[in-house]
Coordinates of C-alpha atoms in Angstrom, one line a residue:
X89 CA -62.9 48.1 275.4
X90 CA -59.7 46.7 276.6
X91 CA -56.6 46.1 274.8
X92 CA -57.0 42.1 275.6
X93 CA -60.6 42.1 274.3
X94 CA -60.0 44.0 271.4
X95 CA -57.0 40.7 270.9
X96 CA -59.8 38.1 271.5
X97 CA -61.8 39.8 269.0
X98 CA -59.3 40.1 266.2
X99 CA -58.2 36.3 266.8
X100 CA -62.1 35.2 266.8
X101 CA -62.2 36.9 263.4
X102 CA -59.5 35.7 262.2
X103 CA -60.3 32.3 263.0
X104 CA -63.9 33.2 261.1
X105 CA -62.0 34.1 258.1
X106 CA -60.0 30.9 257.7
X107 CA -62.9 28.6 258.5
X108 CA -64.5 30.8 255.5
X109 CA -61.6 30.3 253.1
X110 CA -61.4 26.3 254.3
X111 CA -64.9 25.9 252.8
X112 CA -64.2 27.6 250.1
X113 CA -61.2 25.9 248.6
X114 CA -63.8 22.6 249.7
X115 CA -66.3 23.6 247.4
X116 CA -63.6 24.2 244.3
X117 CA -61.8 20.9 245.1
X118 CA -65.1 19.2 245.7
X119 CA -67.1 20.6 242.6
X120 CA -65.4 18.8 239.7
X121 CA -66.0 15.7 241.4
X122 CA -69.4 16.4 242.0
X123 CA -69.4 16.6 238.4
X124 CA -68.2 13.6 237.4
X125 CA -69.8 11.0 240.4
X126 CA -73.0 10.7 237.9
X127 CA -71.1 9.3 235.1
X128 CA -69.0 6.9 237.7
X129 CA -70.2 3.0 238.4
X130 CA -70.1 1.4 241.8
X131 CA -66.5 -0.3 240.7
X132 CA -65.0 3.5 240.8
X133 CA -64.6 3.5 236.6
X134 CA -65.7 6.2 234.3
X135 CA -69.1 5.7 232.1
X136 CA -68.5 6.1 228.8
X137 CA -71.5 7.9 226.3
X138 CA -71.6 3.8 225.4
X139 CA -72.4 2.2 228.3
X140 CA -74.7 4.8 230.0
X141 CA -76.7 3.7 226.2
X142 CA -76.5 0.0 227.2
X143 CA -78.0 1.0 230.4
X144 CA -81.2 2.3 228.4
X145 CA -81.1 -0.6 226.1
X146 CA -81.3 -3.0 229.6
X147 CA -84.1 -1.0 231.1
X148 CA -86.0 -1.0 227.2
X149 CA -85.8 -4.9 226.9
X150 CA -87.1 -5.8 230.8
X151 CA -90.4 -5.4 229.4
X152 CA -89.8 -8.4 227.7
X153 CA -90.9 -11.4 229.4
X154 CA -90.6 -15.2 228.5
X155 CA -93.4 -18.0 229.3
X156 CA -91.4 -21.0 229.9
X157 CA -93.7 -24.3 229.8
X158 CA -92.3 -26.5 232.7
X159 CA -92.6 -30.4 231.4
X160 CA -92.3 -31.7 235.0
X161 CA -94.6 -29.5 237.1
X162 CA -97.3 -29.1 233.7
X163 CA -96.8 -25.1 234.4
X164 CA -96.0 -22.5 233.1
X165 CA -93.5 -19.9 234.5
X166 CA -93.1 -16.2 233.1
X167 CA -89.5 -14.3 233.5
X168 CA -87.8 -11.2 232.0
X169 CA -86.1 -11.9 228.7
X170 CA -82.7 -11.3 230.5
X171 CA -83.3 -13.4 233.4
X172 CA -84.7 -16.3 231.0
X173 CA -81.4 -15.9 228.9
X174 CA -79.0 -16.1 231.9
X175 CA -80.8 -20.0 232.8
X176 CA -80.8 -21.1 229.9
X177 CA -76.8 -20.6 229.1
X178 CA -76.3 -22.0 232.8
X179 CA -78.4 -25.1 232.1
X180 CA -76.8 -25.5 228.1
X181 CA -73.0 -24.4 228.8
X182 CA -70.4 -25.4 231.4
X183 CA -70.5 -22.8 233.8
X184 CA -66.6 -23.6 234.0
X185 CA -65.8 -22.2 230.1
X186 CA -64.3 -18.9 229.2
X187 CA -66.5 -15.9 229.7
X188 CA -66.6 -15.2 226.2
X189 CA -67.5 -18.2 224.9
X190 CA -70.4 -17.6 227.7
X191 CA -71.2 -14.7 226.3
X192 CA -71.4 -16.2 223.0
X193 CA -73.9 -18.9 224.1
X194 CA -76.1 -15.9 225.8
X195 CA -76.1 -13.8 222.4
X196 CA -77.3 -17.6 220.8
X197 CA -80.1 -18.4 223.3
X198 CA -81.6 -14.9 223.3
X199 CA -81.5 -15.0 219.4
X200 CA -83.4 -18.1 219.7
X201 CA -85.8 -17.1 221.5
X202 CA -86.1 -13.5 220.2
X203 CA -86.7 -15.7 217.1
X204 CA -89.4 -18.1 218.4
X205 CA -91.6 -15.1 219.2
X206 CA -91.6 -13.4 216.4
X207 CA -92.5 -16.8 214.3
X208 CA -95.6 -17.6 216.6
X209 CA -96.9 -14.2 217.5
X210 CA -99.3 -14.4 214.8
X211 CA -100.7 -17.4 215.4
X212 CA -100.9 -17.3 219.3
X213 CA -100.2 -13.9 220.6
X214 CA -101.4 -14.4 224.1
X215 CA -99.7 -17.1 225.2
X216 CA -96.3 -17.7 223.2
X217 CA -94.4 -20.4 225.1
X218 CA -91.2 -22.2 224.9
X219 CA -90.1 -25.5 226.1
X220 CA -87.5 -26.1 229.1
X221 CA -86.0 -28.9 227.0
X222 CA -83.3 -29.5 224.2
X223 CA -86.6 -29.4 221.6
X224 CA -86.3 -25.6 222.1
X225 CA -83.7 -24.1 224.7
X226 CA -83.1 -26.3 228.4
X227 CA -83.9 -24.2 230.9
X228 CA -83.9 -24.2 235.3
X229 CA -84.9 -22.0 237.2
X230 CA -83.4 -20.4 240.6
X231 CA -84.1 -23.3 242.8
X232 CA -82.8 -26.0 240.3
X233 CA -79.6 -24.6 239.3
X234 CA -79.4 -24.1 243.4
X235 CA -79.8 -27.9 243.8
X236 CA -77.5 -28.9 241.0
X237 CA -74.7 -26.4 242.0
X238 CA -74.7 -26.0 245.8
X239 CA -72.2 -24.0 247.4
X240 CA -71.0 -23.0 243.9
X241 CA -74.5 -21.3 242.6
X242 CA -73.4 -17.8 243.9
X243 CA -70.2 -18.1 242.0
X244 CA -71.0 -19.5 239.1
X245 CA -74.1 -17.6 238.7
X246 CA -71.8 -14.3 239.1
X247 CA -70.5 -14.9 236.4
X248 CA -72.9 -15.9 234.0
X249 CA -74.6 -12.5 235.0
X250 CA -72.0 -11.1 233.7
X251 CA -71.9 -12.8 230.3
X252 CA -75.6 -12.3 229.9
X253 CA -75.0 -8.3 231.0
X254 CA -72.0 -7.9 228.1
X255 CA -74.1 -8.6 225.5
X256 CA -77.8 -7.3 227.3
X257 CA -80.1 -7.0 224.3
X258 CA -77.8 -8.0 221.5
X259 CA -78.9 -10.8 219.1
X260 CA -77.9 -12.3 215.4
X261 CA -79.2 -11.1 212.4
X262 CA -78.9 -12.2 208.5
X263 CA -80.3 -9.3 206.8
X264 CA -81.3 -7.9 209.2
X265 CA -83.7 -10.8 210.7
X266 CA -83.2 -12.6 214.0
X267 CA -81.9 -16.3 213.0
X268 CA -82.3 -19.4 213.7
X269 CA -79.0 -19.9 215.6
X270 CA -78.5 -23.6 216.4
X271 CA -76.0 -24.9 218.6
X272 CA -74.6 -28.0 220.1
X273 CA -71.9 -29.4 222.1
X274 CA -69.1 -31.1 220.1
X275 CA -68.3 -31.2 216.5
X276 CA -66.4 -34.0 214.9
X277 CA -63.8 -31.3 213.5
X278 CA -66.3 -30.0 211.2
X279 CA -69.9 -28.4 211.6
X280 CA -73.1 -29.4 209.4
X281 CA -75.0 -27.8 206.5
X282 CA -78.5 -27.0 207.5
X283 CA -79.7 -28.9 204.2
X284 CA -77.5 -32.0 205.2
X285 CA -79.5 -33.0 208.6
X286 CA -82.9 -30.7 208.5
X287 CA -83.3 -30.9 204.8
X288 CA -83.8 -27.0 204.6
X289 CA -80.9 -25.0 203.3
X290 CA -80.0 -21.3 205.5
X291 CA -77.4 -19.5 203.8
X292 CA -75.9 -18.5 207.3
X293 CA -75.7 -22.3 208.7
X294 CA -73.2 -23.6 206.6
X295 CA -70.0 -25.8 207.5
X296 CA -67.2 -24.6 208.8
X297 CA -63.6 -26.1 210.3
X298 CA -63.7 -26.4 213.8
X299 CA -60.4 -28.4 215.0
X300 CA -61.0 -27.4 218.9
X301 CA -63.2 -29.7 219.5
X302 CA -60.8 -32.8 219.8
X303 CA -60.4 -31.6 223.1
X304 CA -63.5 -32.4 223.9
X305 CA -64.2 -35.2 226.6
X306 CA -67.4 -35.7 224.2
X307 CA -65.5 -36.2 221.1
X308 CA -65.5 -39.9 220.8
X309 CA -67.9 -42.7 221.9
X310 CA -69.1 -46.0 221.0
X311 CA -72.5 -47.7 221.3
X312 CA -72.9 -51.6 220.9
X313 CA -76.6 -53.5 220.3
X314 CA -76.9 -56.8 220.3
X315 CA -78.5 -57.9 217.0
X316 CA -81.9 -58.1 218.2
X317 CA -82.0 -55.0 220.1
X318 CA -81.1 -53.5 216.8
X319 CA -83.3 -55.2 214.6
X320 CA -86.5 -53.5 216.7
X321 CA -85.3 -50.7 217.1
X322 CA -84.7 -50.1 213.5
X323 CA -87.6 -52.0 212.3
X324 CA -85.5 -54.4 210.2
X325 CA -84.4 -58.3 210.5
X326 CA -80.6 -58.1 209.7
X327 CA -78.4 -60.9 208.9
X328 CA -75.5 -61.9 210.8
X329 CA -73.6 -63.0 208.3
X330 CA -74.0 -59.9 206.4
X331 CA -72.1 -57.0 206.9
X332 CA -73.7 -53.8 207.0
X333 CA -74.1 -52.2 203.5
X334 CA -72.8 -48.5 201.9
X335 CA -72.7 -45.3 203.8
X336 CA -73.0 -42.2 201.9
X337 CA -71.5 -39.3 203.8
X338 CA -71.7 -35.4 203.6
X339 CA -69.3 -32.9 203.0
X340 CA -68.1 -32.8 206.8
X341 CA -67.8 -36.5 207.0
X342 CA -71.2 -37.2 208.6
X343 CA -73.2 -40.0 207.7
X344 CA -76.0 -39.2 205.0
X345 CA -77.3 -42.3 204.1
X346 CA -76.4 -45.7 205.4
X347 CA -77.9 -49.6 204.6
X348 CA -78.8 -51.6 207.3
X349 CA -80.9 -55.1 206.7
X350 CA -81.4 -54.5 203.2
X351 CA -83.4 -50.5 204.1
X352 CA -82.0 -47.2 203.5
X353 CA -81.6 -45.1 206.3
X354 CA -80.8 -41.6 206.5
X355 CA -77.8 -40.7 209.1
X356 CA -80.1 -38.9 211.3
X357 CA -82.8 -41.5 211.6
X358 CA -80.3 -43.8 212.9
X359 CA -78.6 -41.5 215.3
X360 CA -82.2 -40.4 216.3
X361 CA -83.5 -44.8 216.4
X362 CA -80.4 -45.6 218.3
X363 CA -79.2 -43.2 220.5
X364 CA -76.1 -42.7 219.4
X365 CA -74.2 -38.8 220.0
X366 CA -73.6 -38.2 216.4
X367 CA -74.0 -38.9 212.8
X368 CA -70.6 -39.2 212.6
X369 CA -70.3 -43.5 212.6
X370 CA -69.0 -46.3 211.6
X371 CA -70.6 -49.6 211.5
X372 CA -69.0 -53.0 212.7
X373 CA -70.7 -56.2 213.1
X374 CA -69.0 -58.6 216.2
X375 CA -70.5 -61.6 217.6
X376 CA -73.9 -60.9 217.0
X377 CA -73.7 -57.5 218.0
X378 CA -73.5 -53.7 216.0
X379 CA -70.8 -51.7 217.0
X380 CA -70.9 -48.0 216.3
X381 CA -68.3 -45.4 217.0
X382 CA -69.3 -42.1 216.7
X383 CA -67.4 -38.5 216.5
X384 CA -68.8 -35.3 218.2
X385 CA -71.5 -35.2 219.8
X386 CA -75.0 -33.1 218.8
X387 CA -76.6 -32.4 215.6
X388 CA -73.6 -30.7 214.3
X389 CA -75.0 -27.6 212.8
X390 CA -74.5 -24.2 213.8
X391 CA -71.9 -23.1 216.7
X392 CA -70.2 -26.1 218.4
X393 CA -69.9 -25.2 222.3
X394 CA -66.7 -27.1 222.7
X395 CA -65.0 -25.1 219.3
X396 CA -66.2 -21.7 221.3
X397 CA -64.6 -22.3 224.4
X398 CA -61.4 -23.4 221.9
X399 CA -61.8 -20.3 220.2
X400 CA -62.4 -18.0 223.8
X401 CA -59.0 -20.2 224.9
X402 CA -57.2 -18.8 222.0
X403 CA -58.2 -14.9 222.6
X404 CA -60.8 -14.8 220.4
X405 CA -64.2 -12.7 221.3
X406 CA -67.9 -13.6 221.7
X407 CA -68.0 -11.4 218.8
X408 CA -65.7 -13.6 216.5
X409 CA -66.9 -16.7 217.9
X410 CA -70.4 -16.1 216.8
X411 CA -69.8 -14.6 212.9
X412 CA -67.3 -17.1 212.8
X413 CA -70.0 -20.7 213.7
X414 CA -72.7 -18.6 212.1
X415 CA -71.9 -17.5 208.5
X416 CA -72.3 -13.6 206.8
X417 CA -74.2 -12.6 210.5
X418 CA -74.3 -9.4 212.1
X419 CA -74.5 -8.6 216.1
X420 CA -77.7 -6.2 216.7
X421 CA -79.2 -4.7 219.2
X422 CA -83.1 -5.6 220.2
X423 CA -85.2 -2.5 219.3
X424 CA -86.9 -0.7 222.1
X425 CA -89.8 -1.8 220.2
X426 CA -89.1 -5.3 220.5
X427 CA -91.0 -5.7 223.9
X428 CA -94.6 -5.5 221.7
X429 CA -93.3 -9.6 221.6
X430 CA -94.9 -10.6 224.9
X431 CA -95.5 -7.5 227.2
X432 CA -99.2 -7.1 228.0

């Protein structure tokens, strides 16, 4: 062999070598991160032990599925719990208020409905179904919330997703039972005892201060009736030349009981008779006409929307919004077992 072959040969091997070494130190360099790329999300952060667990709990309650009786169409359309839970926060809350405030409102509608099914699986096990309207939870589906948004469904929905995906699976308990977790949109500073509008007392729907709801472009309104538009709408034959009589009120300044033509009327039978936003009114009689001017705006019991976005403004959590508007409660997660509700 020649002296310039034997040179090719060495520099051939050479080469050989350092190809060998190069893949080498590729494999060490590469291995740890081969490691670690399972327990990395698509946004390039680190898994934690706790959120690859919220991952399970998301894949345990899609079995869950909702059967949403449509008033308009007379049908009946079945989602996943989650998917139910994101439409009905974009068709009861601003899509426009702070995320955790949304997130609040998503922890609230799957509680209720969480709830609802366990109340009426008993009695109708096969075909447990909730309204689409403010007697249970308001709720659109893809192509109405399309309509009503337009260009702004993709981003708005984005971020409900991500409301409803914070708190996946998470609903309110009072020792240890789902509640019954009413909401509404403003308060007129305060919120309402159970006992006070529904008659029935729950120890965690109780009254509570809530100031950030004079901010509220729903805080004030007023409603005027002529005389006789009143009189048949309240069943009664009022005199103009008497005033309206007393009004008893409750603890957070709402009308309990109020005298109108010589009949007792509860607060909530007139608000409910006449329209009006609140129970929170005052009653002035003008020219043959009945003024009322009402604060808030909603039922008043349980968490005011308005006060939630108020408290989101201020820093405070979905978390603290919720034990805060719905007394002595705890956050929980829905069992595994919780899809025996509807799955079939």
């Amino acid at each position: 062999m020649s002296k310039k072959s034997r040179s090719k040969r060495r520099l051939k091997s050479h080469i050989l070598i350092s190809m060998l070494l190069a893949c080498l130190f590729a494999v060490i360099v590469a291995l740890p991160t081969l490691i670690v790329v399972p327990f990395i999300d698509p946004g390039g952060s680190e898994r934690t032990a706790t959120a690859m667990e919220q991952e399970k709990q998301v894949k345990e309650t899609a079995n869950v599925a909702v059967e949403v009786s449509r008033t308009a169409s007379n049908t009946v359309e079945t989602v996943p719990l989650e998917t139910y839970v994101t439409r009905v926060v974009a068709s009861e809350m601003p899509a426009d208020f702070e995320l955790e405030a949304l997130k609040a409102q998503a922890v609230a509608a799957r509680t209720f409905v969480v709830r609802y099914m366990e109340d009426h699986q008993a009695e109708e096990p096969e075909a447990i179904e909730v309204s689409d309207t403010v007697s249970h939870q308001v709720y659109k589906n893809e192509e109405e919330l399309r309509q009503t948004w337009g260009k702004e469904y993709e981003k708005k929905m984005k971020k409900l997703t991500k409301a409803v995906e914070a708190t996946s699976g998470e609903i309110l308990t009072y020792q240890g039972e789902p509640i019954t977790p009413s909401f509404f949109s403003t308060s007129n500073g305060y919120t309402e005892n159970a006992e006070d509008y529904w008659e029935n007392a729950l120890p965690y729907l109780k009254s509570v201060e809530s100031p950030w709801d004079k901010q509220s472009p729903k805080f004030a309104d007023q409603k005027v009736f002529e005389i006789a538009e009143a009189e048949k709408l309240l069943g009664i034959k009022i005199n103009p030349n008497e005033p309206p009589g007393n009004i008893k009120r409750t603890d957070s300044q709402r009308v309990a009981e109020a005298e109108i033509g010589g009949k007792q009327f509860t607060g909530r039978d007139i608000r409910q008779k006449l329209g009006l936003k609140s129970t929170d009114f005052t009653i002035a009689m003008k020219d043959g006409h009945l003024i009322f001017e009402t604060k808030g705006y909603g039922h008043g019991v349980g968490m005011s929307q308005y006060g939630a976005n108020g408290m989101a403004d201020e820093g405070k959590s979905y978390q603290d919004i919720l034990t805060y508007y719905y007394t002595d409660t705890e956050i929980s997660k829905l069992p595994a077992d919780g899809a025996k509700l509807v799955s079939k």
